[in-house]
CSV table of C-alpha atoms in Angstrom, one decimal:
chain,number,residue,atom,x,y,z
E,1,UNK,CA,15.1,3.0,78.2
E,2,UNK,CA,18.6,4.2,79.4
E,3,UNK,CA,21.6,3.9,77.1
E,4,UNK,CA,25.3,4.4,78.0
E,5,UNK,CA,26.8,7.6,76.5
E,6,UNK,CA,30.1,5.9,75.7
E,7,UNK,CA,32.6,3.4,77.0
E,8,UNK,CA,34.7,6.4,78.2
E,9,UNK,CA,32.0,7.4,80.7
E,10,UNK,CA,30.5,4.3,82.1
E,11,UNK,CA,28.8,6.0,85.0
E,12,UNK,CA,27.0,8.6,82.9
E,13,UNK,CA,24.0,7.7,80.8
E,14,UNK,CA,22.0,9.5,78.1
E,15,UNK,CA,18.3,9.7,78.4
E,16,UNK,CA,16.2,8.0,75.7
E,17,UNK,CA,12.5,7.5,76.5
E,18,UNK,CA,10.8,6.3,73.4
E,19,UNK,CA,7.5,4.8,74.8
E,20,UNK,CA,7.9,1.8,72.5
E,21,UNK,CA,8.2,-1.0,75.0
E,22,UNK,CA,6.3,-0.4,78.3
E,23,UNK,CA,8.1,-3.2,80.0
E,24,UNK,CA,11.4,-1.2,80.0
E,25,UNK,CA,10.0,2.3,80.2
E,26,UNK,CA,9.5,3.9,83.6
E,27,UNK,CA,5.9,4.1,84.8
E,28,UNK,CA,4.1,7.4,85.0
E,29,UNK,CA,1.7,8.7,87.7
E,30,UNK,CA,-0.3,11.9,88.0
E,31,UNK,CA,-0.2,14.6,90.7
E,32,UNK,CA,-3.0,17.2,90.2
E,33,UNK,CA,-4.1,20.2,92.2
E,34,UNK,CA,-6.6,17.9,94.2
E,35,UNK,CA,-3.7,17.5,96.7
E,36,UNK,CA,-4.6,21.1,97.8
E,37,UNK,CA,-8.3,21.1,97.1
E,38,UNK,CA,-8.3,21.9,93.4
E,39,UNK,CA,-10.5,20.2,90.8
E,40,UNK,CA,-8.1,19.7,87.8
E,41,UNK,CA,-7.9,16.2,86.3
E,42,UNK,CA,-5.2,14.8,84.2
E,43,UNK,CA,-3.1,11.7,83.7
E,44,UNK,CA,-0.8,9.7,81.4
E,45,UNK,CA,-1.3,6.8,79.1
E,46,UNK,CA,1.2,5.1,76.8
E,47,UNK,CA,-0.4,4.1,73.5
E,48,UNK,CA,1.1,3.2,70.2
E,49,UNK,CA,4.6,4.4,71.1
E,50,UNK,CA,3.4,7.8,72.3
E,51,UNK,CA,2.9,9.1,75.9
E,52,UNK,CA,-0.5,11.0,76.1
E,53,UNK,CA,-0.9,13.6,78.9
E,54,UNK,CA,-4.4,14.9,78.9
E,55,UNK,CA,-7.2,16.1,81.1
E,56,UNK,CA,-9.0,19.3,82.2
E,57,UNK,CA,-7.4,22.2,84.1
E,58,UNK,CA,-9.7,23.9,86.6
E,59,UNK,CA,-9.0,27.1,88.5
E,60,UNK,CA,-11.8,26.4,91.0
E,61,UNK,CA,-10.9,26.0,94.7
E,62,UNK,CA,-7.5,27.7,94.2
E,63,UNK,CA,-6.5,24.9,91.7
E,64,UNK,CA,-4.8,25.2,88.4
E,65,UNK,CA,-2.2,22.5,87.7
E,66,UNK,CA,-1.9,18.9,86.5
E,67,UNK,CA,1.3,16.9,86.2
E,68,UNK,CA,2.7,13.5,85.3
E,69,UNK,CA,5.9,12.1,86.7
E,70,UNK,CA,8.0,9.0,86.4
E,71,UNK,CA,8.1,6.4,89.1
E,72,UNK,CA,11.2,4.3,90.0
E,73,UNK,CA,13.5,6.2,87.8
E,74,UNK,CA,17.2,7.3,88.0
E,75,UNK,CA,19.6,8.7,85.5
E,76,UNK,CA,23.0,10.5,85.5
E,77,UNK,CA,22.8,13.4,83.0
E,78,UNK,CA,26.2,14.8,83.8
E,79,UNK,CA,27.2,14.7,80.2
E,80,UNK,CA,24.0,16.3,78.9
E,81,UNK,CA,23.5,20.0,78.0
E,82,UNK,CA,19.8,19.8,77.3
E,83,UNK,CA,16.6,17.7,77.1
E,84,UNK,CA,14.8,17.5,73.8
E,85,UNK,CA,11.2,16.4,73.5
E,86,UNK,CA,9.2,15.7,70.3
E,87,UNK,CA,5.6,16.7,71.1
E,88,UNK,CA,2.2,17.2,69.5
E,89,UNK,CA,0.9,20.2,71.2
E,90,UNK,CA,-2.3,22.1,71.9
E,91,UNK,CA,-0.8,25.6,71.8
E,92,UNK,CA,-0.4,25.7,75.6
E,93,UNK,CA,2.8,26.2,77.6
E,94,UNK,CA,4.0,23.3,79.7
E,95,UNK,CA,6.9,22.8,82.1
E,96,UNK,CA,9.6,20.1,81.9
E,97,UNK,CA,10.4,19.1,85.5
E,98,UNK,CA,13.4,17.2,86.7
E,99,UNK,CA,13.8,16.2,90.4
E,100,UNK,CA,17.0,15.1,92.1
E,101,UNK,CA,17.8,14.0,95.6
E,102,UNK,CA,17.7,17.7,96.8
E,103,UNK,CA,15.1,18.4,99.5
E,104,UNK,CA,13.4,21.5,101.0
E,105,UNK,CA,11.5,21.0,104.2
E,106,UNK,CA,11.9,17.3,103.8
E,107,UNK,CA,10.2,17.1,100.3
E,108,UNK,CA,11.7,16.8,96.9
E,109,UNK,CA,12.6,19.9,94.9
E,110,UNK,CA,11.7,20.2,91.2
E,111,UNK,CA,13.9,21.9,88.7
E,112,UNK,CA,11.7,23.2,85.8
E,113,UNK,CA,11.6,25.3,82.7
E,114,UNK,CA,8.7,26.2,80.4
E,115,UNK,CA,8.3,25.1,76.8
E,116,UNK,CA,5.7,26.2,74.3
E,117,UNK,CA,3.7,23.9,71.9
E,118,UNK,CA,2.0,24.5,68.6
E,119,UNK,CA,-1.6,23.5,68.3
E,120,UNK,CA,-1.9,20.4,66.2
E,121,UNK,CA,1.7,20.3,65.1
E,122,UNK,CA,4.6,17.9,66.0
E,123,UNK,CA,7.6,20.0,67.1
E,124,UNK,CA,10.9,19.3,68.8
E,125,UNK,CA,11.5,21.5,71.9
E,126,UNK,CA,14.8,21.7,73.6
E,127,UNK,CA,15.2,22.7,77.2
E,128,UNK,CA,18.8,23.6,78.2
E,129,UNK,CA,19.7,22.2,81.7
E,130,UNK,CA,21.1,25.7,82.5
E,131,UNK,CA,17.5,27.1,82.3
E,132,UNK,CA,16.1,24.8,85.0
E,133,UNK,CA,15.2,26.7,88.2
E,134,UNK,CA,14.4,25.1,91.6
E,135,UNK,CA,10.9,25.2,93.1
E,136,UNK,CA,9.0,23.4,95.9
E,137,UNK,CA,5.2,23.1,95.8
E,138,UNK,CA,4.9,26.0,93.3
E,139,UNK,CA,7.2,28.3,95.3
E,140,UNK,CA,10.4,29.5,93.6
E,141,UNK,CA,13.6,28.8,95.5
E,142,UNK,CA,17.1,30.4,95.4
E,143,UNK,CA,18.8,27.0,95.4
E,144,UNK,CA,20.3,24.5,95.7
E,145,UNK,CA,21.8,24.3,92.2
E,146,UNK,CA,20.6,21.5,89.9
E,147,UNK,CA,22.8,18.4,90.1
E,148,UNK,CA,22.4,16.5,86.8
E,149,UNK,CA,24.1,13.4,88.2
E,150,UNK,CA,21.2,12.7,90.6
E,151,UNK,CA,18.1,12.8,88.5
E,152,UNK,CA,15.4,10.7,90.1
E,153,UNK,CA,12.3,11.9,88.3
E,154,UNK,CA,11.1,13.5,85.1
E,155,UNK,CA,7.8,15.2,84.8
E,156,UNK,CA,5.6,17.4,82.7
E,157,UNK,CA,3.4,20.0,84.3
E,158,UNK,CA,0.6,22.3,83.0
E,159,UNK,CA,-0.1,25.3,85.2
E,160,UNK,CA,-0.8,28.1,82.7
E,161,UNK,CA,-3.8,29.6,84.6
E,162,UNK,CA,-6.2,28.7,81.7
E,163,UNK,CA,-9.1,26.5,82.5
E,164,UNK,CA,-10.2,23.9,80.0
E,165,UNK,CA,-9.2,20.7,78.3
E,166,UNK,CA,-5.6,20.0,77.4
E,167,UNK,CA,-3.7,17.3,75.5
E,168,UNK,CA,0.0,16.8,74.9
E,169,UNK,CA,1.4,13.9,73.1
E,170,UNK,CA,5.1,13.0,73.6
E,171,UNK,CA,6.8,10.9,70.9
E,172,UNK,CA,10.2,10.8,72.8
E,173,UNK,CA,12.3,12.5,75.4
E,174,UNK,CA,16.1,12.5,74.9
E,175,UNK,CA,19.2,14.2,76.4
E,176,UNK,CA,21.6,15.9,74.2
E,177,UNK,CA,25.4,16.5,74.8
């Protein structure tokens, strides 16, 4: 669900994904390391107002990542300073990923930053937009800089090089001025 920041900035919006009403929330899809021969499995499910990201990370066949991403999504985060998530973690370190219209070799660039979770505890984690760094297919890039006015995708990625099951529950994702 997208909400206007204020009447003074009609073109900017704040981000407020609450997973309460699936008819107005963006849909989520998974991209796992199978795209390059890996064997990791993971995906998203919205249930009881919570987004569940779970699966099994495998390091076999040069694998080692699982991710979920929004589909048909667009938001202007020009007035935001950070993204805050309320999560029930498993003690692993995840990446928040935002993608814009920026491209490298014809494909979308992701801007990401890591956040830690506590096993079995609900916590709020804040990711400053200034900490986002560009990457393309796991390769760190020098640029272009992140443009918050052109966010086309939000994602969560696990790629901590630890095989085994994982589960992250997300109560909400919000931008903060």
